[in-house]
XYZ file of C-alpha atoms in Angstrom:
769
model
C -29.598 169.609 226.129
C -26.648 168.399 224.142
C -28.953 167.340 221.314
C -30.551 170.785 221.279
C -27.166 172.474 221.115
C -26.127 170.195 218.290
C -29.333 171.042 216.480
C -28.667 174.770 216.860
C -25.161 174.285 215.477
C -26.534 172.522 212.420
C -29.135 175.256 212.055
C -26.387 177.915 212.111
C -24.405 176.019 209.481
C -27.572 175.685 207.375
C -28.261 179.420 207.691
C -24.736 180.177 206.516
C -25.267 177.887 203.537
C -28.555 179.654 202.691
C -26.905 183.082 202.940
C -24.122 181.941 200.617
C -26.622 180.815 197.992
C -29.560 183.184 198.480
C -28.006 186.195 200.188
C -28.391 188.528 197.265
C -26.277 189.425 194.286
C -23.171 190.097 196.372
C -23.376 186.685 198.004
C -23.771 184.943 194.682
C -20.798 186.806 193.201
C -18.693 185.928 196.246
C -19.774 182.281 196.010
C -18.854 182.170 192.327
C -15.405 183.636 192.973
C -14.702 181.277 195.840
C -15.986 178.305 193.860
C -13.808 179.091 190.833
C -10.741 179.854 192.936
C -11.012 176.733 195.065
C -11.919 174.725 191.972
C -8.684 175.778 190.270
C -6.747 174.853 193.388
C -8.457 171.477 193.640
C -7.753 170.779 189.963
C -4.073 171.604 190.513
C -3.926 169.318 193.551
C -5.584 166.493 191.614
C -3.009 166.924 188.847
C -0.245 166.741 191.444
C -1.875 163.611 192.882
C -1.703 162.095 189.384
C 2.029 162.659 188.913
C 2.947 159.208 190.177
C 0.496 157.463 187.833
C 1.713 159.523 184.859
C 5.374 158.732 185.509
C 4.665 155.055 186.174
C 2.648 154.664 182.969
C 5.314 156.483 180.996
C 8.086 154.272 182.349
C 6.074 151.071 181.893
C 5.455 151.756 178.196
C 8.983 152.927 177.404
C 10.487 149.946 179.211
C 8.024 147.527 177.644
C 9.283 148.447 174.159
C 12.988 148.332 175.085
C 14.946 145.593 173.318
C 17.526 144.469 175.843
C 20.691 142.392 175.550
C 20.418 140.781 178.950
C 20.781 137.043 179.461
C 17.017 136.598 179.736
C 16.340 138.436 176.478
C 19.013 136.470 174.614
C 17.810 133.061 175.765
C 16.103 131.293 172.822
C 12.331 130.895 173.025
C 10.674 128.020 171.120
C 8.847 129.284 168.055
C 10.315 132.794 168.265
C 12.851 134.165 165.772
C 15.658 136.444 166.986
C 15.225 140.189 166.562
C 18.360 142.276 166.017
C 18.129 145.950 166.888
C 20.147 149.088 167.457
C 18.767 152.299 168.888
C 19.313 155.471 166.892
C 18.309 159.083 167.364
C 18.085 162.274 165.374
C 17.095 165.860 165.903
C 14.854 168.199 163.992
C 14.005 171.831 164.759
C 15.556 171.564 168.196
C 13.537 168.479 169.125
C 15.435 165.257 169.689
C 13.706 161.923 169.158
C 14.720 158.361 168.512
C 13.805 154.923 167.320
C 15.439 151.645 166.404
C 16.880 149.833 163.414
C 15.405 146.345 163.240
C 16.264 143.110 161.473
C 14.016 140.086 162.003
C 15.953 136.874 161.356
C 12.911 134.708 160.779
C 9.142 134.779 160.267
C 8.124 135.021 163.934
C 10.118 137.705 165.806
C 9.055 138.843 169.291
C 6.236 141.347 169.303
C 7.049 145.018 169.907
C 4.254 146.881 171.786
C 2.182 148.956 169.401
C 3.764 147.440 166.260
C 1.709 144.952 164.254
C 4.391 143.987 161.713
C 8.156 144.317 162.119
C 9.363 146.420 159.165
C 11.531 144.730 156.540
C 14.562 146.419 154.944
C 13.351 149.560 153.174
C 10.239 149.847 155.369
C 9.472 152.000 158.383
C 6.817 152.187 161.097
C 6.083 155.683 162.429
C 4.286 157.151 165.386
C 1.157 159.132 164.431
C 2.802 162.405 165.472
C 5.859 161.710 163.311
C 3.666 160.763 160.362
C 1.765 164.059 160.714
C 5.019 166.019 160.967
C 6.395 164.429 157.793
C 3.154 165.177 155.978
C 3.133 168.783 157.137
C 4.991 171.569 155.377
C 7.019 172.246 158.534
C 8.555 168.762 158.232
C 9.838 169.203 154.702
C 13.506 169.147 155.756
C 12.915 165.969 157.762
C 11.475 163.878 154.903
C 14.823 162.989 153.262
C 15.739 161.070 156.430
C 12.736 158.766 155.979
C 12.799 157.548 152.369
C 11.495 154.124 153.416
C 7.987 152.916 152.668
C 5.609 153.446 155.599
C 3.998 150.099 156.446
C 2.231 150.931 159.707
C 1.729 153.191 162.690
C 2.829 152.656 166.276
C -0.108 152.142 168.611
C -0.622 153.914 171.936
C 0.823 151.009 173.932
C 4.192 151.589 172.269
C 4.373 155.348 172.850
C 5.120 157.423 175.930
C 2.578 160.024 174.838
C 0.309 160.938 171.908
C 2.778 163.546 170.597
C 5.916 161.411 170.840
C 8.064 161.203 167.710
C 9.200 157.591 167.435
C 9.974 155.138 164.642
C 11.171 151.642 163.743
C 13.111 151.270 160.500
C 13.903 147.929 158.861
C 17.507 147.363 157.748
C 19.737 144.562 156.514
C 21.744 142.600 159.044
C 24.999 144.090 157.721
C 23.768 147.646 158.428
C 23.602 147.020 162.162
C 26.654 147.790 164.305
C 29.092 144.983 164.888
C 28.406 142.968 168.010
C 24.594 143.292 167.969
C 22.963 140.040 169.088
C 19.457 138.803 168.539
C 16.842 139.109 171.287
C 13.928 136.735 171.785
C 12.071 138.903 174.311
C 11.100 142.566 174.081
C 10.738 144.594 177.257
C 12.785 145.480 180.324
C 11.476 145.341 183.897
C 11.143 148.864 185.253
C 12.942 148.051 188.472
C 16.080 146.871 186.677
C 16.976 150.209 185.116
C 19.263 152.575 186.998
C 18.243 156.106 187.884
C 20.516 158.730 189.338
C 19.604 158.967 193.052
C 20.276 162.705 192.884
C 17.117 163.008 190.743
C 14.933 161.720 193.571
C 15.486 164.874 195.611
C 14.390 167.312 192.846
C 11.290 165.202 192.226
C 10.225 165.351 195.877
C 11.084 169.036 196.253
C 9.173 169.796 193.041
C 6.054 168.306 194.594
C 6.546 170.400 197.736
C 7.250 173.588 195.769
C 4.036 173.182 193.791
C 1.874 171.955 196.671
C 2.552 174.720 199.212
C 1.512 177.679 196.961
C -1.706 175.920 195.941
C -2.657 175.368 199.584
C -1.939 179.040 200.320
C -4.034 180.030 197.321
C -6.983 177.884 198.449
C -6.813 179.403 201.935
C -6.699 182.920 200.499
C -9.553 182.313 198.092
C -11.803 181.165 200.926
C -11.515 184.667 202.395
C -12.468 186.636 199.288
C -15.176 189.296 199.688
C -14.785 189.096 203.448
C -16.028 192.686 203.873
C -19.433 191.980 202.348
C -19.755 188.824 204.423
C -18.899 190.693 207.619
C -21.643 193.254 206.943
C -24.200 190.476 206.632
C -22.961 188.970 209.878
C -23.330 192.357 211.570
C -26.965 192.416 210.453
C -27.439 188.996 212.038
C -25.941 190.353 215.253
C -28.510 193.139 215.133
C -31.365 190.623 215.179
C -29.952 188.688 218.121
C -27.213 186.276 216.981
C -24.317 185.848 219.383
C -20.625 185.693 218.472
C -20.582 181.863 218.435
C -23.492 181.738 216.009
C -21.789 184.304 213.810
C -18.682 182.128 213.553
C -20.698 179.026 212.748
C -22.682 180.917 210.083
C -19.407 182.163 208.550
C -18.080 178.599 208.579
C -21.263 177.421 206.852
C -20.818 180.016 204.085
C -17.201 178.972 203.500
C -18.135 175.298 203.599
C -20.640 175.788 200.772
C -17.996 177.502 198.654
C -15.495 174.768 199.433
C -17.903 171.956 198.526
C -18.902 173.734 195.337
C -15.204 174.250 194.598
C -14.599 170.524 194.980
C -17.280 169.788 192.373
C -16.041 172.487 190.001
C -12.423 171.421 190.558
C -13.285 167.847 189.643
C -14.952 169.225 186.504
C -11.902 171.353 185.650
C -9.685 168.317 186.143
C -11.840 166.054 183.968
C -12.268 168.641 181.225
C -8.592 169.595 181.186
C -7.554 165.953 181.094
C -9.530 165.422 177.905
C -7.527 168.189 176.214
C -4.182 166.582 176.996
C -4.370 164.179 174.039
C -4.648 167.122 171.634
C -2.112 169.537 173.105
C 1.411 169.193 174.482
C 2.126 172.193 176.727
C 5.855 172.891 177.043
C 6.616 169.716 175.094
C 5.112 167.394 177.719
C 3.168 164.639 175.957
C 0.893 162.567 178.189
C -2.054 160.303 177.493
C -5.261 161.508 179.113
C -5.975 158.089 180.589
C -2.651 158.211 182.444
C -3.696 161.284 184.424
C -5.517 159.483 187.191
C -5.038 160.677 190.760
C -4.069 158.264 193.470
C -7.236 157.314 195.362
C -5.742 157.976 198.833
C -4.367 161.343 197.687
C -7.645 162.279 195.987
C -9.596 161.448 199.140
C -7.103 163.500 201.133
C -7.642 166.486 198.818
C -11.421 166.239 199.115
C -11.134 166.009 202.901
C -8.500 168.694 203.491
C -9.731 171.463 201.164
C -13.048 172.060 203.060
C -11.123 172.033 206.351
C -8.664 174.630 205.004
C -11.500 176.811 203.705
C -13.444 176.729 207.002
C -10.293 177.267 209.053
C -9.315 180.260 206.897
C -12.766 181.841 207.350
C -12.688 181.387 211.128
C -9.079 182.538 211.370
C -10.019 185.758 209.551
C -12.537 186.600 212.290
C -9.974 186.506 215.094
C -9.178 190.215 214.737
C -12.613 191.324 213.501
C -15.242 192.575 215.935
C -18.717 192.075 214.463
C -21.247 194.201 216.377
C -24.917 194.911 215.728
C -24.115 198.381 214.392
C -21.062 197.624 212.321
C -17.775 195.850 211.841
C -14.408 196.858 213.223
C -11.238 195.229 211.967
C -7.946 195.022 213.748
C -9.701 195.026 217.101
C -7.213 194.791 219.865
C -4.719 194.021 217.152
C -1.203 195.060 218.096
C 1.342 195.452 215.322
C 2.264 192.142 213.761
C 5.175 190.487 215.516
C 8.042 189.108 213.489
C 9.644 186.654 215.885
C 7.064 183.874 215.731
C 6.664 184.298 211.967
C 10.379 183.634 211.548
C 10.320 180.437 213.585
C 9.423 178.096 210.651
C 12.005 179.772 208.423
C 14.727 179.538 211.056
C 13.844 175.918 211.777
C 14.075 175.089 208.059
C 17.412 176.883 207.755
C 18.739 174.967 210.751
C 17.658 171.629 209.247
C 19.244 172.336 205.866
C 22.398 173.909 207.268
C 22.958 170.863 209.442
C 23.116 168.479 206.509
C 26.411 167.386 205.003
C 27.268 167.171 201.341
C 26.367 163.852 199.832
C 23.259 163.307 201.936
C 21.036 163.617 198.844
C 22.594 160.520 197.325
C 21.720 158.499 200.394
C 18.319 157.240 201.473
C 17.725 160.137 203.911
C 16.245 163.098 201.988
C 13.385 163.524 204.504
C 15.189 166.204 206.520
C 15.965 168.200 203.387
C 12.336 168.070 202.279
C 11.112 169.048 205.755
C 13.468 172.013 205.756
C 12.170 173.148 202.367
C 8.553 172.825 203.557
C 9.228 174.940 206.651
C 10.953 177.689 204.684
C 8.304 177.840 201.957
C 5.467 177.776 204.507
C 7.147 180.535 206.512
C 7.502 182.880 203.551
C 3.759 183.794 203.322
C 3.776 184.354 207.106
C 6.575 186.939 206.917
C 5.097 188.808 203.944
C 2.168 190.509 205.817
C 4.592 191.849 208.437
C 6.810 193.222 205.677
C 3.841 194.747 203.828
C 2.488 196.334 207.013
C 5.838 197.926 207.843
C 6.340 199.271 204.330
C 2.810 200.678 204.052
C 2.880 202.153 207.561
C 6.176 203.961 207.055
C 5.351 205.264 203.592
C 4.514 208.965 203.769
C 4.217 211.521 201.015
C 4.373 210.918 197.299
C 1.726 211.355 194.583
C -1.950 211.151 195.449
C -2.321 207.770 193.728
C 0.513 206.376 195.858
C -0.987 207.743 199.085
C -4.418 206.301 198.274
C -2.896 202.869 197.644
C -0.708 202.933 200.780
C -3.518 203.987 203.102
C -5.819 201.338 201.641
C -3.190 198.627 202.161
C -2.491 199.899 205.660
C -6.188 199.662 206.520
C -7.003 196.397 204.750
C -4.215 194.884 202.669
C -4.731 191.295 203.751
C -6.495 190.101 200.615
C -3.555 191.042 198.394
C -0.822 189.454 200.466
C -2.809 186.264 200.963
C -2.879 185.721 197.207
C 0.664 186.984 196.689
C 1.861 184.684 199.470
C 1.251 181.647 197.302
C 3.097 183.229 194.399
C 6.004 184.163 196.679
C 6.334 180.593 197.916
C 6.189 179.358 194.308
C 8.871 181.779 193.123
C 11.209 181.060 196.041
C 10.819 177.310 195.610
C 11.146 177.613 191.842
C 14.480 179.425 192.128
C 15.862 176.755 194.440
C 14.463 173.942 192.307
C 15.854 175.304 189.049
C 19.278 175.616 190.672
C 19.049 172.031 191.871
C 17.923 170.802 188.446
C 20.810 172.591 186.745
C 23.217 171.098 189.270
C 22.135 167.508 188.645
C 21.620 167.995 184.883
C 23.325 164.863 183.491
C 24.465 166.594 180.317
C 25.928 169.592 182.172
C 28.573 167.397 183.785
C 29.664 165.554 180.663
C 33.333 166.514 180.628
C 33.667 165.566 176.982
C 31.295 168.287 175.783
C 32.931 171.351 177.303
C 35.561 172.351 174.741
C 34.789 175.826 173.411
C 36.902 175.310 170.249
C 34.631 172.481 169.050
C 31.247 174.213 169.293
C 30.732 174.136 165.523
C 32.040 170.629 164.860
C 30.073 167.465 164.322
C 31.141 163.917 163.605
C 29.812 160.565 162.458
C 31.127 157.075 161.709
C 30.881 154.806 158.655
C 31.307 151.088 158.094
C 34.330 151.281 155.781
C 36.930 153.697 154.456
C 35.270 154.051 151.038
C 31.949 155.042 152.627
C 33.799 157.607 154.737
C 35.463 159.078 151.654
C 32.169 159.298 149.729
C 30.365 160.807 152.686
C 33.098 163.395 153.142
C 32.791 164.436 149.488
C 29.014 164.809 149.806
C 29.360 166.847 152.973
C 31.880 169.206 151.366
C 29.216 170.102 148.806
C 26.629 170.849 151.502
C 25.867 174.547 152.150
C 27.079 175.753 155.525
C 29.999 173.302 155.765
C 33.431 174.909 156.213
C 35.617 171.776 156.024
C 35.411 168.011 156.312
C 38.053 165.501 157.441
C 37.864 161.718 157.286
C 40.229 159.533 159.316
C 40.453 156.107 160.945
C 40.593 155.336 164.645
C 41.986 152.188 166.281
C 42.492 151.432 169.985
C 45.090 149.383 171.815
C 42.979 146.618 173.343
C 45.315 145.018 175.863
C 48.949 146.145 175.824
C 51.485 143.345 175.980
C 53.188 145.355 178.713
C 51.567 147.223 181.577
C 50.846 150.558 179.950
C 47.582 152.440 179.604
C 45.452 152.036 176.503
C 46.058 154.424 173.617
C 43.976 155.808 170.802
C 45.576 155.865 167.357
C 44.226 158.277 164.714
C 45.304 157.178 161.244
C 45.066 159.521 158.256
C 47.193 160.965 155.411
C 49.186 164.105 156.091
C 46.613 166.562 154.603
C 43.911 165.166 156.878
C 46.196 165.289 159.923
C 46.954 168.953 159.194
C 43.185 169.602 159.272
C 43.034 168.103 162.735
C 45.999 169.925 164.309
C 48.824 172.228 163.104
C 51.767 170.174 161.763
C 54.764 171.865 160.175
C 56.367 168.956 158.299
C 54.653 165.671 157.561
C 55.571 162.735 155.350
C 54.059 159.288 155.093
C 55.505 157.179 157.900
C 55.591 159.938 160.537
C 54.093 159.538 164.026
C 52.906 162.407 166.209
C 51.913 162.375 169.884
C 49.239 164.643 171.342
C 48.719 165.273 175.084
C 45.731 164.545 177.271
C 43.395 167.237 178.564
C 45.916 168.138 181.284
C 48.832 168.513 178.852
C 50.546 165.201 179.673
C 52.096 163.393 176.683
C 52.449 159.681 176.003
C 55.229 158.078 178.022
C 55.929 154.663 176.510
C 59.381 153.122 175.929
C 60.393 152.599 172.351
C 59.539 149.129 171.086
C 56.631 148.517 173.461
C 54.334 146.006 171.767
C 50.591 146.648 171.798
C 47.678 144.434 170.810
C 45.168 146.299 168.662
C 41.456 145.841 168.317
C 41.120 143.214 165.630
C 38.587 142.764 162.887
C 36.020 140.099 163.750
C 36.986 138.208 160.588
C 40.607 137.915 161.724
C 41.501 135.091 164.049
C 45.116 136.183 164.591
C 45.980 138.934 167.014
C 47.193 142.170 165.393
C 50.116 143.836 167.167
C 51.940 147.133 166.764
C 55.213 148.404 168.265
C 55.744 151.907 169.610
C 58.116 153.682 167.143
C 61.379 155.405 167.967
C 60.703 158.826 166.424
C 57.561 160.511 167.753
C 57.014 164.272 167.436
C 54.744 166.168 169.858
C 51.826 168.190 168.454
C 48.841 170.015 169.866
C 45.745 168.102 170.854
C 43.497 167.589 167.792
C 40.349 169.677 167.598
C 38.381 166.582 166.623
C 39.411 164.830 169.805
C 36.464 164.786 172.202
C 35.550 161.294 173.279
C 38.974 160.186 174.448
C 40.334 162.170 177.397
C 43.789 160.526 177.508
C 46.848 161.090 175.307
C 47.174 159.453 171.909
C 49.003 159.267 168.613
C 48.509 160.579 165.086
C 49.852 158.127 162.514
C 50.254 158.269 158.782
C 49.203 155.071 156.921
C 52.785 153.838 156.415
C 53.472 154.134 160.151
C 50.627 151.822 161.131
C 51.393 149.185 158.525
C 49.121 147.273 156.214
C 48.199 144.537 158.673
C 46.047 146.788 160.877
C 42.313 146.244 160.411
C 40.182 149.122 159.207
C 37.962 150.095 162.130
C 35.926 153.099 163.213
C 36.089 155.302 160.170
C 35.283 158.805 161.395
C 34.118 161.852 159.451
C 34.349 165.254 161.168
C 32.494 168.293 159.873
C 33.166 171.933 160.749
C 30.308 174.354 160.216
C 30.826 177.859 158.892
C 28.279 178.983 161.494
C 25.764 177.441 163.865
C 23.016 177.546 161.250
C 20.003 175.366 162.016
C 19.198 174.978 158.305
C 22.736 173.774 157.583
C 22.502 171.324 160.469
C 19.321 169.802 159.080
C 20.885 169.430 155.640
C 23.975 167.774 157.146
C 21.753 165.333 159.030
C 19.967 164.533 155.789
C 23.262 163.800 154.027
C 24.525 161.605 156.871
C 21.244 159.746 156.993
C 19.096 158.353 159.746
C 20.947 155.098 160.380
C 24.304 156.725 161.169
C 24.935 158.244 164.569
C 25.446 161.993 164.361
C 26.990 163.880 167.259
C 27.378 167.592 167.944
C 29.135 168.815 171.105
C 26.563 171.506 171.858
C 23.653 169.067 171.617
C 22.618 166.199 173.880
C 23.359 162.679 172.784
C 20.821 159.882 173.008
C 19.159 160.334 176.373
C 19.881 157.865 179.140
C 17.290 156.831 181.708
C 18.521 159.468 184.168
C 18.465 162.157 181.493
C 14.928 161.237 180.429
C 13.832 161.343 184.054
C 15.521 164.723 184.462
C 13.743 166.050 181.371
C 10.400 164.738 182.639
C 10.886 166.390 186.049
C 11.911 169.692 184.523
C 8.999 169.643 182.071
C 6.550 168.845 184.860
C 7.934 171.677 186.985
C 7.669 174.120 184.096
C 4.070 173.209 183.317
C 2.992 173.184 186.955
C 4.777 176.465 187.678
C 2.919 178.112 184.823
C -0.397 176.749 186.129
C 0.310 177.900 189.689
C 1.401 181.326 188.470
C -1.857 181.511 186.519
C -3.725 180.756 189.744
C -1.929 183.622 191.467
C -2.724 185.991 188.579
C -6.389 184.969 188.747
C -6.386 185.580 192.502
C -4.951 189.061 191.987
C -7.700 189.787 189.488
C -10.383 188.633 191.933
C -8.908 190.782 194.709
C -8.757 193.796 192.381
C -12.420 193.330 191.376
C -13.430 193.003 195.014
C -11.438 196.101 195.930
C -13.167 198.229 193.289
C -16.610 196.820 194.067
C -16.298 197.465 197.796
C -15.020 201.001 197.319
C -17.280 202.072 194.482
C -18.887 204.739 196.674
C -15.472 206.128 197.679
C -14.397 206.124 194.051
C -17.557 207.954 193.045
C -16.984 210.567 195.758
C -13.361 211.061 194.716
C -14.398 211.418 191.066
C -17.099 213.926 192.013
C -14.531 216.046 193.898
C -12.302 216.250 190.821
C -9.820 213.384 191.241
C -8.933 212.309 187.683
C -9.459 208.798 186.401
C -5.712 208.297 185.820
C -4.961 208.919 189.514
C -7.479 206.313 190.659
C -6.240 203.834 188.044
C -2.664 204.313 189.265
C -3.795 203.759 192.840
C -5.258 200.401 191.816
C -2.000 199.571 190.024
C 0.104 200.450 193.093
C -2.162 198.415 195.331
C -1.633 195.374 193.123
C 2.036 195.992 192.394
C 3.483 196.757 195.828
C 2.617 193.347 197.389
C 3.882 191.551 194.284
C 7.136 193.543 194.158
C 7.756 192.980 197.851
C 6.919 189.309 197.454
C 9.181 188.981 194.403
C 12.098 190.640 196.192
C 11.597 188.497 199.271
C 11.261 185.391 197.128
C 14.488 186.200 195.301
C 16.421 186.489 198.571
C 14.707 183.442 200.063
C 15.024 181.377 196.892
C 18.734 182.019 196.459
C 19.345 181.283 200.124
C 17.253 178.137 199.876
C 19.177 177.101 196.767
C 22.492 177.490 198.595
C 21.212 175.449 201.541
C 19.725 172.683 199.373
C 22.753 172.490 197.088
C 24.930 172.214 200.172
C 23.411 168.762 200.654
C 24.733 167.586 197.271
C 28.338 166.980 196.199
C 27.823 168.888 192.946
C 29.024 172.427 192.060
C 26.348 175.102 192.205
C 24.638 176.628 189.170
C 21.829 179.178 188.999
C 19.306 179.649 186.220
C 19.370 183.450 186.063
C 17.355 183.407 182.863
C 14.616 181.377 184.552
C 14.653 183.685 187.582
C 14.290 186.734 185.346
C 11.465 185.034 183.446
C 9.542 184.397 186.663
C 10.018 188.026 187.735
C 8.826 189.339 184.375
C 5.837 186.998 184.535
C 4.943 188.444 187.952
C 5.048 191.996 186.577
C 2.904 190.996 183.598
C 0.392 189.356 185.959
C 0.071 192.631 187.891
C -0.383 194.667 184.722
C -2.957 192.230 183.355
C -4.979 192.228 186.592
C -4.942 196.033 186.650
C -5.924 196.455 183.001
C -8.858 194.053 183.366
C -10.012 195.992 186.431
C -10.080 199.396 184.702
C -13.539 199.006 183.064
C -15.085 198.232 186.451
C -13.240 201.201 187.965
C -14.663 203.527 185.332
C -18.189 202.267 186.075
C -17.625 202.777 189.802
C -16.718 206.445 189.222
C -20.111 207.286 187.704
C -22.423 209.627 189.658
C -24.825 206.735 190.233
C -22.326 205.440 192.778
C -23.230 208.349 195.105
C -26.671 206.927 195.783
C -27.286 205.339 199.146
C -30.115 203.669 200.977
């Protein structure tokens, strides 16, 4: 008996599969839509399952090429010559990239991944992308920075991605900064580099934010064209099928679409991965071979997606009565209740509100992530209740509005199921962008916040003569307002217990360029305050030891003078947050070594062309700093940039999935109601009215979802940021961009539906059988 029942169950599933494939044109169209929709969702999930492999491969290659100064790297290796290096960076057209200056002190230096021959002085090794940029017309302003002879290209093993701009330039030993030591080993273990623990939380929440909408989208796609399916099931009821058989047949139809979607999704994933080597969306450069999903996660995707699809199909039948003579929806269906739909949201709010600041920096982010999951999963559950209330209470208005409201009141589920995924994405995206801005490493650099230095840049030279020559060349550069060269020396260890000081040494004209000085003669000393307005408080005659030249064996000392005049803090003063002194050359004395020769440049305006020309004059091997631009990225900053780039790309993909779902729902809506549209057209309803009704039916769920997501996202951002010790920041520009993208998605779906609407209004639509 049991075997016979099992056989009947398999027969019902098989019948559902046959109906999905051979149930006529409508069944085939429905199967195609479900297959494509689920396939896109599966591809997105496989990409998410590959995130770990992509990040690991990226870190392994970037760390493998790092030239470290640790004890292990500096320990001599038999047969290996020391390799001296210094990392440098530059920027071009808003894109910052870096490389290294190299000097091989011998014939057999350690091998750098991807580099066959270490470049000699006057030679350079480029990444393929940098070589192509220099050869292209768009890289014309970058060429002066690379006058060296190109002797090779960096292989894939030495690059983080195919589009990375990277280089190695050969220099003389004297061109390297003082204190650089030779390394005998290239490469740093990944586990030894420090990463800001606050970046772990955005990475995990990013995965959640992108995963939840895709799951909602897959569940909604499995229920597309439900009306046509229900009519076929009613016909089966007419020939004797019971309600249990009907459910199993419906599950069989959805299972076929889900399995086909798995195959198509794997194809989308494989085909899209092959394009990664040739394109870099949003500046993210990844090798195709690195995009390989984790086997356990891939198996989980292939196991869970069919279950979600079948569950969604069966769940849709709970309020649908399929009888031999027709289908009735909303059977016994009371108005949707709000209380149980709010339970996940309230539980998530309680979890996040119960956390204390600083928890994110500890090893307990699980509760925060669980709270985010509950809130994002609860958002699509609240949306149908909100849509039902709005549509039910909407009375009056133009005919197009009334047609759209009554349609949504009768059967608006398809729209909100698709919009639910977009709502969860938008709410999570708002919270995530706020969190990313909060932990942005560059945002909290207190040295880069002075508004009066936005158009100033600076660099350093090896000697005073080079600084003077460079200043003269910069004065002749278009876009430069003024240039000042000066020397900087620090008190290394005071002979009495006073804090270290910074001494800026320059002639009177240069000092007047740095800060207003009424009277100045050679021999004067001026004191400037720290960022809080506190001046230097040192007794007269205090003896300080100064940083000495490496060629000097004797210690150089300097005594605090008797006459010191207070002045305003110099505009060029960014790196040092404490108080300091401005000294004329006679005040410092001739015995002080010449160290840290600075050249500051003020721009007449923040002109990108002038910036590129200034960088060309300064050259590639000198560090160039601008307060409004990021310095050479640290490990935490690179990780932050990778997370933000991944979120941007994935958000765009998920939003594209939602737009495609809206288009499918709009097509289904017009196809199902083609007879009603034909009747309305025959009775004189103009085409513009029907087109507006389609627009309202698409727009109202999206506008409600966007408004709800804005409220939920900002609230979620406040709750999540409450778990961190950082001040709160909100990316209003990013929020507005997401809202505009939602509106454009609605307009696009409506415009693409209009040709089908016009065909549905033809008189042929009045025919019936």
